[in-house]
JSON list of C-alpha atoms in Angstrom, two decimals:
[
{"chain": "Y", "resi": 1, "resn": "MET", "atom": "CA", "xyz": [-7.23, -11.89, -4.91]},
{"chain": "Y", "resi": 2, "resn": "GLU", "atom": "CA", "xyz": [-8.94, -14.60, -7.15]},
{"chain": "Y", "resi": 3, "resn": "ASP", "atom": "CA", "xyz": [-11.89, -14.52, -9.41]},
{"chain": "Y", "resi": 4, "resn": "ASN", "atom": "CA", "xyz": [-14.45, -17.41, -9.73]},
{"chain": "Y", "resi": 5, "resn": "PHE", "atom": "CA", "xyz": [-12.27, -19.45, -11.92]},
{"chain": "Y", "resi": 6, "resn": "GLY", "atom": "CA", "xyz": [-9.38, -19.44, -9.72]},
{"chain": "Y", "resi": 7, "resn": "TYR", "atom": "CA", "xyz": [-7.39, -16.95, -11.75]},
{"chain": "Y", "resi": 8, "resn": "GLU", "atom": "CA", "xyz": [-5.09, -14.33, -10.13]},
{"chain": "Y", "resi": 9, "resn": "LYS", "atom": "CA", "xyz": [-7.01, -10.89, -10.32]},
{"chain": "Y", "resi": 10, "resn": "LYS", "atom": "CA", "xyz": [-4.65, -7.98, -11.36]},
{"chain": "Y", "resi": 11, "resn": "THR", "atom": "CA", "xyz": [-4.20, -5.08, -9.33]},
{"chain": "Y", "resi": 12, "resn": "ILE", "atom": "CA", "xyz": [-3.94, -1.55, -10.52]},
{"chain": "Y", "resi": 13, "resn": "LEU", "atom": "CA", "xyz": [-2.91, 1.58, -8.89]},
{"chain": "Y", "resi": 14, "resn": "ILE", "atom": "CA", "xyz": [-4.86, 4.49, -10.05]},
{"chain": "Y", "resi": 15, "resn": "VAL", "atom": "CA", "xyz": [-2.89, 7.85, -9.52]},
{"chain": "Y", "resi": 16, "resn": "ASP", "atom": "CA", "xyz": [-4.74, 11.18, -9.96]},
{"chain": "Y", "resi": 17, "resn": "ASP", "atom": "CA", "xyz": [-5.48, 14.19, -7.67]},
{"chain": "Y", "resi": 18, "resn": "GLU", "atom": "CA", "xyz": [-8.88, 14.67, -9.67]},
{"chain": "Y", "resi": 19, "resn": "GLN", "atom": "CA", "xyz": [-11.27, 12.31, -7.84]},
{"chain": "Y", "resi": 20, "resn": "LYS", "atom": "CA", "xyz": [-13.85, 12.21, -10.46]},
{"chain": "Y", "resi": 21, "resn": "ILE", "atom": "CA", "xyz": [-11.26, 10.65, -12.73]},
{"chain": "Y", "resi": 22, "resn": "VAL", "atom": "CA", "xyz": [-10.00, 8.22, -10.30]},
{"chain": "Y", "resi": 23, "resn": "ASP", "atom": "CA", "xyz": [-13.88, 7.28, -9.72]},
{"chain": "Y", "resi": 24, "resn": "LEU", "atom": "CA", "xyz": [-14.55, 6.35, -13.28]},
{"chain": "Y", "resi": 25, "resn": "LEU", "atom": "CA", "xyz": [-11.65, 4.38, -13.75]},
{"chain": "Y", "resi": 26, "resn": "VAL", "atom": "CA", "xyz": [-12.35, 2.54, -10.89]},
{"chain": "Y", "resi": 27, "resn": "HIS", "atom": "CA", "xyz": [-15.83, 2.09, -11.68]},
{"chain": "Y", "resi": 28, "resn": "ASN", "atom": "CA", "xyz": [-14.60, 0.53, -15.14]},
{"chain": "Y", "resi": 29, "resn": "LEU", "atom": "CA", "xyz": [-11.61, -1.34, -14.28]},
{"chain": "Y", "resi": 30, "resn": "SER", "atom": "CA", "xyz": [-13.62, -2.89, -11.43]},
{"chain": "Y", "resi": 31, "resn": "LYS", "atom": "CA", "xyz": [-16.65, -3.85, -14.06]},
{"chain": "Y", "resi": 32, "resn": "GLU", "atom": "CA", "xyz": [-13.77, -5.60, -16.13]},
{"chain": "Y", "resi": 33, "resn": "GLY", "atom": "CA", "xyz": [-12.55, -7.66, -13.19]},
{"chain": "Y", "resi": 34, "resn": "TYR", "atom": "CA", "xyz": [-9.43, -5.69, -11.66]},
{"chain": "Y", "resi": 35, "resn": "ASN", "atom": "CA", "xyz": [-8.83, -4.76, -8.34]},
{"chain": "Y", "resi": 36, "resn": "THR", "atom": "CA", "xyz": [-8.17, -1.23, -7.69]},
{"chain": "Y", "resi": 37, "resn": "ILE", "atom": "CA", "xyz": [-6.14, 0.56, -5.30]},
{"chain": "Y", "resi": 38, "resn": "GLU", "atom": "CA", "xyz": [-6.14, 4.53, -5.23]},
{"chain": "Y", "resi": 39, "resn": "ALA", "atom": "CA", "xyz": [-3.40, 7.71, -4.50]},
{"chain": "Y", "resi": 40, "resn": "ASN", "atom": "CA", "xyz": [-4.23, 11.18, -4.57]},
{"chain": "Y", "resi": 41, "resn": "ASP", "atom": "CA", "xyz": [-0.70, 12.43, -4.72]},
{"chain": "Y", "resi": 42, "resn": "GLY", "atom": "CA", "xyz": [2.87, 11.33, -5.85]},
{"chain": "Y", "resi": 43, "resn": "GLN", "atom": "CA", "xyz": [4.30, 10.30, -2.52]},
{"chain": "Y", "resi": 44, "resn": "THR", "atom": "CA", "xyz": [1.47, 8.35, -1.56]},
{"chain": "Y", "resi": 45, "resn": "ALA", "atom": "CA", "xyz": [1.81, 6.91, -4.81]},
{"chain": "Y", "resi": 46, "resn": "ILE", "atom": "CA", "xyz": [5.30, 5.75, -4.35]},
{"chain": "Y", "resi": 47, "resn": "ASP", "atom": "CA", "xyz": [4.31, 4.43, -0.84]},
{"chain": "Y", "resi": 48, "resn": "ILE", "atom": "CA", "xyz": [1.67, 2.40, -2.14]},
{"chain": "Y", "resi": 49, "resn": "ALA", "atom": "CA", "xyz": [3.23, 1.07, -5.22]},
{"chain": "Y", "resi": 50, "resn": "ILE", "atom": "CA", "xyz": [6.11, -0.14, -2.88]},
{"chain": "Y", "resi": 51, "resn": "GLU", "atom": "CA", "xyz": [4.33, -1.73, -0.35]},
{"chain": "Y", "resi": 52, "resn": "LYS", "atom": "CA", "xyz": [1.44, -3.28, -2.52]},
{"chain": "Y", "resi": 53, "resn": "LYS", "atom": "CA", "xyz": [3.26, -3.86, -5.72]},
{"chain": "Y", "resi": 54, "resn": "PRO", "atom": "CA", "xyz": [0.52, -3.59, -7.98]},
{"chain": "Y", "resi": 55, "resn": "ASP", "atom": "CA", "xyz": [0.51, -5.46, -11.82]},
{"chain": "Y", "resi": 56, "resn": "LEU", "atom": "CA", "xyz": [-0.12, -2.15, -13.48]},
{"chain": "Y", "resi": 57, "resn": "ILE", "atom": "CA", "xyz": [-0.29, 1.74, -12.69]},
{"chain": "Y", "resi": 58, "resn": "LEU", "atom": "CA", "xyz": [-2.40, 4.53, -14.41]},
{"chain": "Y", "resi": 59, "resn": "LEU", "atom": "CA", "xyz": [-0.20, 7.83, -13.42]},
{"chain": "Y", "resi": 60, "resn": "ASP", "atom": "CA", "xyz": [-1.24, 11.21, -13.92]},
{"chain": "Y", "resi": 61, "resn": "VAL", "atom": "CA", "xyz": [1.47, 13.74, -14.85]},
{"chain": "Y", "resi": 62, "resn": "MET", "atom": "CA", "xyz": [0.60, 16.89, -12.49]},
{"chain": "Y", "resi": 63, "resn": "LEU", "atom": "CA", "xyz": [0.37, 15.75, -8.96]},
{"chain": "Y", "resi": 64, "resn": "PRO", "atom": "CA", "xyz": [0.46, 17.46, -5.74]},
{"chain": "Y", "resi": 65, "resn": "ARG", "atom": "CA", "xyz": [3.73, 16.78, -3.34]},
{"chain": "Y", "resi": 66, "resn": "VAL", "atom": "CA", "xyz": [5.78, 14.57, -5.90]},
{"chain": "Y", "resi": 67, "resn": "ASP", "atom": "CA", "xyz": [5.18, 15.09, -9.80]},
{"chain": "Y", "resi": 68, "resn": "GLY", "atom": "CA", "xyz": [3.95, 12.01, -11.99]},
{"chain": "Y", "resi": 69, "resn": "LEU", "atom": "CA", "xyz": [7.40, 11.90, -13.82]},
{"chain": "Y", "resi": 70, "resn": "SER", "atom": "CA", "xyz": [9.39, 11.29, -10.77]},
{"chain": "Y", "resi": 71, "resn": "VAL", "atom": "CA", "xyz": [7.22, 8.90, -9.20]},
{"chain": "Y", "resi": 72, "resn": "CYS", "atom": "CA", "xyz": [7.30, 7.02, -12.64]},
{"chain": "Y", "resi": 73, "resn": "LYS", "atom": "CA", "xyz": [11.05, 7.37, -12.34]},
{"chain": "Y", "resi": 74, "resn": "LYS", "atom": "CA", "xyz": [11.49, 6.38, -8.74]},
{"chain": "Y", "resi": 75, "resn": "ILE", "atom": "CA", "xyz": [8.97, 3.51, -9.24]},
{"chain": "Y", "resi": 76, "resn": "LYS", "atom": "CA", "xyz": [10.91, 1.97, -12.21]},
{"chain": "Y", "resi": 77, "resn": "ASN", "atom": "CA", "xyz": [14.10, 2.25, -10.31]},
{"chain": "Y", "resi": 78, "resn": "ILE", "atom": "CA", "xyz": [12.76, -0.09, -7.55]},
{"chain": "Y", "resi": 79, "resn": "TYR", "atom": "CA", "xyz": [11.08, -2.40, -9.75]},
{"chain": "Y", "resi": 80, "resn": "ASN", "atom": "CA", "xyz": [9.45, -3.07, -12.95]},
{"chain": "Y", "resi": 81, "resn": "VAL", "atom": "CA", "xyz": [6.00, -2.54, -13.55]},
{"chain": "Y", "resi": 82, "resn": "PRO", "atom": "CA", "xyz": [3.75, -1.31, -16.64]},
{"chain": "Y", "resi": 83, "resn": "ILE", "atom": "CA", "xyz": [3.38, 2.48, -16.26]},
{"chain": "Y", "resi": 84, "resn": "LEU", "atom": "CA", "xyz": [0.58, 4.54, -18.10]},
{"chain": "Y", "resi": 85, "resn": "MET", "atom": "CA", "xyz": [1.00, 8.07, -17.86]},
{"chain": "Y", "resi": 86, "resn": "ILE", "atom": "CA", "xyz": [-2.39, 9.86, -18.11]},
{"chain": "Y", "resi": 87, "resn": "SER", "atom": "CA", "xyz": [-1.83, 13.76, -18.78]},
{"chain": "Y", "resi": 88, "resn": "ALA", "atom": "CA", "xyz": [-3.67, 16.82, -20.10]},
{"chain": "Y", "resi": 89, "resn": "LYS", "atom": "CA", "xyz": [-0.30, 17.61, -21.56]},
{"chain": "Y", "resi": 90, "resn": "ASP", "atom": "CA", "xyz": [-0.19, 16.48, -25.10]},
{"chain": "Y", "resi": 91, "resn": "GLU", "atom": "CA", "xyz": [2.90, 18.07, -26.58]},
{"chain": "Y", "resi": 92, "resn": "GLU", "atom": "CA", "xyz": [5.42, 15.72, -28.32]},
{"chain": "Y", "resi": 93, "resn": "LEU", "atom": "CA", "xyz": [8.03, 16.39, -25.73]},
{"chain": "Y", "resi": 94, "resn": "ASP", "atom": "CA", "xyz": [5.76, 15.90, -22.85]},
{"chain": "Y", "resi": 95, "resn": "LYS", "atom": "CA", "xyz": [5.26, 12.49, -24.16]},
{"chain": "Y", "resi": 96, "resn": "ILE", "atom": "CA", "xyz": [8.48, 11.83, -24.97]},
{"chain": "Y", "resi": 97, "resn": "VAL", "atom": "CA", "xyz": [9.86, 12.59, -21.73]},
{"chain": "Y", "resi": 98, "resn": "GLY", "atom": "CA", "xyz": [7.41, 10.23, -20.00]},
{"chain": "Y", "resi": 99, "resn": "LEU", "atom": "CA", "xyz": [8.17, 7.49, -22.20]},
{"chain": "Y", "resi": 100, "resn": "GLU", "atom": "CA", "xyz": [11.86, 8.06, -21.67]},
{"chain": "Y", "resi": 101, "resn": "LEU", "atom": "CA", "xyz": [11.74, 8.17, -17.94]},
{"chain": "Y", "resi": 102, "resn": "GLY", "atom": "CA", "xyz": [9.96, 4.59, -18.16]},
{"chain": "Y", "resi": 103, "resn": "ALA", "atom": "CA", "xyz": [6.35, 4.85, -18.74]},
{"chain": "Y", "resi": 104, "resn": "ASP", "atom": "CA", "xyz": [5.21, 1.98, -21.05]},
{"chain": "Y", "resi": 105, "resn": "ASP", "atom": "CA", "xyz": [2.13, 4.56, -22.79]},
{"chain": "Y", "resi": 106, "resn": "TYR", "atom": "CA", "xyz": [0.94, 7.85, -22.58]},
{"chain": "Y", "resi": 107, "resn": "ILE", "atom": "CA", "xyz": [-2.76, 9.17, -23.13]},
{"chain": "Y", "resi": 108, "resn": "THR", "atom": "CA", "xyz": [-3.76, 12.44, -22.89]},
{"chain": "Y", "resi": 109, "resn": "LYS", "atom": "CA", "xyz": [-6.95, 13.74, -21.49]},
{"chain": "Y", "resi": 110, "resn": "PRO", "atom": "CA", "xyz": [-9.48, 13.90, -22.22]},
{"chain": "Y", "resi": 111, "resn": "PHE", "atom": "CA", "xyz": [-9.42, 10.09, -22.58]},
{"chain": "Y", "resi": 112, "resn": "SER", "atom": "CA", "xyz": [-11.70, 7.66, -23.71]},
{"chain": "Y", "resi": 113, "resn": "VAL", "atom": "CA", "xyz": [-12.67, 5.23, -20.88]},
{"chain": "Y", "resi": 114, "resn": "ARG", "atom": "CA", "xyz": [-12.80, 2.21, -23.20]},
{"chain": "Y", "resi": 115, "resn": "GLU", "atom": "CA", "xyz": [-9.19, 2.96, -24.84]},
{"chain": "Y", "resi": 116, "resn": "VAL", "atom": "CA", "xyz": [-7.70, 3.24, -21.23]},
{"chain": "Y", "resi": 117, "resn": "VAL", "atom": "CA", "xyz": [-9.52, 0.02, -20.44]},
{"chain": "Y", "resi": 118, "resn": "ALA", "atom": "CA", "xyz": [-8.03, -1.47, -23.88]},
{"chain": "Y", "resi": 119, "resn": "ARG", "atom": "CA", "xyz": [-4.57, -0.31, -23.40]},
{"chain": "Y", "resi": 120, "resn": "VAL", "atom": "CA", "xyz": [-4.21, -1.67, -19.80]},
{"chain": "Y", "resi": 121, "resn": "LYS", "atom": "CA", "xyz": [-5.37, -5.19, -21.09]},
{"chain": "Y", "resi": 122, "resn": "ALA", "atom": "CA", "xyz": [-2.89, -4.49, -24.07]},
{"chain": "Y", "resi": 123, "resn": "ASN", "atom": "CA", "xyz": [-0.05, -4.21, -21.45]},
{"chain": "Y", "resi": 124, "resn": "LEU", "atom": "CA", "xyz": [-0.77, -6.69, -19.23]},
{"chain": "Y", "resi": 125, "resn": "ARG", "atom": "CA", "xyz": [-1.44, -9.09, -22.06]},
{"chain": "Y", "resi": 126, "resn": "ARG", "atom": "CA", "xyz": [2.35, -8.20, -23.06]},
{"chain": "Y", "resi": 127, "resn": "ILE", "atom": "CA", "xyz": [3.51, -8.64, -19.50]},
{"chain": "Y", "resi": 128, "resn": "GLU", "atom": "CA", "xyz": [2.01, -12.23, -19.51]},
{"chain": "Y", "resi": 129, "resn": "ALA", "atom": "CA", "xyz": [3.75, -13.06, -22.35]},
{"chain": "Y", "resi": 130, "resn": "ASN", "atom": "CA", "xyz": [6.96, -11.91, -21.55]},
{"chain": "Y", "resi": 131, "resn": "ILE", "atom": "CA", "xyz": [6.65, -14.29, -18.10]},
{"chain": "Y", "resi": 132, "resn": "GLU", "atom": "CA", "xyz": [5.61, -17.12, -20.24]},
{"chain": "Y", "resi": 133, "resn": "GLU", "atom": "CA", "xyz": [8.63, -16.75, -22.57]},
{"chain": "Y", "resi": 134, "resn": "GLN", "atom": "CA", "xyz": [10.78, -16.61, -19.85]},
{"chain": "Y", "resi": 135, "resn": "VAL", "atom": "CA", "xyz": [9.37, -19.54, -17.82]},
{"chain": "Y", "resi": 136, "resn": "VAL", "atom": "CA", "xyz": [9.69, -21.37, -21.23]},
{"chain": "Y", "resi": 137, "resn": "ALA", "atom": "CA", "xyz": [13.20, -20.37, -21.80]},
{"chain": "Y", "resi": 138, "resn": "GLN", "atom": "CA", "xyz": [14.14, -21.35, -17.92]},
{"chain": "Y", "resi": 139, "resn": "LYS", "atom": "CA", "xyz": [12.90, -24.92, -18.92]},
{"chain": "Y", "resi": 140, "resn": "ASN", "atom": "CA", "xyz": [14.62, -25.29, -21.96]},
{"chain": "Y", "resi": 141, "resn": "ASN", "atom": "CA", "xyz": [17.95, -24.15, -20.11]},
{"chain": "Y", "resi": 142, "resn": "GLU", "atom": "CA", "xyz": [17.15, -26.91, -17.55]},
{"chain": "Y", "resi": 143, "resn": "ASN", "atom": "CA", "xyz": [16.53, -29.51, -20.01]},
{"chain": "Y", "resi": 144, "resn": "LYS", "atom": "CA", "xyz": [19.72, -28.55, -21.64]},
{"chain": "Y", "resi": 145, "resn": "GLU", "atom": "CA", "xyz": [21.62, -28.68, -18.35]},
{"chain": "Y", "resi": 146, "resn": "GLN", "atom": "CA", "xyz": [20.07, -32.09, -17.64]},
{"chain": "Y", "resi": 147, "resn": "LYS", "atom": "CA", "xyz": [20.65, -33.32, -20.92]},
{"chain": "Y", "resi": 148, "resn": "LYS", "atom": "CA", "xyz": [24.53, -32.33, -20.55]},
{"chain": "Y", "resi": 149, "resn": "GLN", "atom": "CA", "xyz": [24.50, -33.96, -16.89]},
{"chain": "Y", "resi": 150, "resn": "SER", "atom": "CA", "xyz": [23.23, -37.31, -18.67]},
{"chain": "Y", "resi": 151, "resn": "THR", "atom": "CA", "xyz": [26.38, -37.41, -21.12]},
{"chain": "Y", "resi": 152, "resn": "ILE", "atom": "CA", "xyz": [30.00, -38.02, -20.65]},
{"chain": "Y", "resi": 153, "resn": "LYS", "atom": "CA", "xyz": [32.13, -36.90, -23.44]},
{"chain": "Y", "resi": 154, "resn": "VAL", "atom": "CA", "xyz": [35.95, -38.06, -23.64]},
{"chain": "Y", "resi": 155, "resn": "GLY", "atom": "CA", "xyz": [37.40, -37.27, -27.41]},
{"chain": "Y", "resi": 156, "resn": "SER", "atom": "CA", "xyz": [35.31, -39.03, -29.80]},
{"chain": "Y", "resi": 157, "resn": "LEU", "atom": "CA", "xyz": [33.45, -41.36, -27.36]},
{"chain": "Y", "resi": 158, "resn": "ILE", "atom": "CA", "xyz": [29.84, -40.25, -25.92]},
{"chain": "Y", "resi": 159, "resn": "LEU", "atom": "CA", "xyz": [28.35, -41.98, -23.00]},
{"chain": "Y", "resi": 160, "resn": "ASP", "atom": "CA", "xyz": [24.51, -41.54, -22.87]},
{"chain": "Y", "resi": 161, "resn": "LEU", "atom": "CA", "xyz": [23.49, -42.22, -19.37]},
{"chain": "Y", "resi": 162, "resn": "GLU", "atom": "CA", "xyz": [19.93, -41.68, -19.92]},
{"chain": "Y", "resi": 163, "resn": "LYS", "atom": "CA", "xyz": [19.49, -44.20, -23.08]},
{"chain": "Y", "resi": 164, "resn": "TYR", "atom": "CA", "xyz": [22.32, -46.47, -22.09]},
{"chain": "Y", "resi": 165, "resn": "GLU", "atom": "CA", "xyz": [24.37, -45.72, -25.15]},
{"chain": "Y", "resi": 166, "resn": "VAL", "atom": "CA", "xyz": [27.44, -45.62, -26.57]},
{"chain": "Y", "resi": 167, "resn": "HIS", "atom": "CA", "xyz": [28.83, -43.30, -29.49]},
{"chain": "Y", "resi": 168, "resn": "ILE", "atom": "CA", "xyz": [31.89, -43.29, -30.95]},
{"chain": "Y", "resi": 169, "resn": "ASP", "atom": "CA", "xyz": [32.38, -40.80, -33.88]},
{"chain": "Y", "resi": 170, "resn": "GLY", "atom": "CA", "xyz": [28.65, -40.56, -33.85]},
{"chain": "Y", "resi": 171, "resn": "LYS", "atom": "CA", "xyz": [27.49, -43.77, -34.51]},
{"chain": "Y", "resi": 172, "resn": "VAL", "atom": "CA", "xyz": [26.09, -45.82, -31.73]},
{"chain": "Y", "resi": 173, "resn": "ILE", "atom": "CA", "xyz": [28.05, -49.01, -30.86]},
{"chain": "Y", "resi": 174, "resn": "ASN", "atom": "CA", "xyz": [26.10, -52.09, -29.56]},
{"chain": "Y", "resi": 175, "resn": "LEU", "atom": "CA", "xyz": [27.02, -53.17, -26.17]},
{"chain": "Y", "resi": 176, "resn": "THR", "atom": "CA", "xyz": [25.61, -55.99, -24.13]}
]
């Protein structure tokens, strides 16, 4: 879905079994211009993530049916999406386990909605930057490949088919 400026609106999957938290996040993220989809248990979250492929997932750790850590691991095995864990568990070990299983960030409850929105934006910016870097690298590789194809090298003789030049030992040879 596009906004008024023709940009693709990012979609965020919000997964929490507390509807008040889901409603709060939906309201604030929608206000920031994001599309939101919701899930209230782990299995539904997995199904929605696989089907809809959201741009980012806000994922509670303690969920019915399938816990958040298992959801994170399963989704990350299928496709790479930024996952921000949200949990009332604030022990260091809980955070480490979440991050080790593939979470990109870990936010403890109670949380500031403004902080969550800022972390969502930061993670999406990072992903955009990575995509842009990959596109630039791919174009550079294509240009190098094209350059290789436009030259023929035999010993110290190089024919530049693009510039119509002949080089011998690095010196341009004038030809008619």
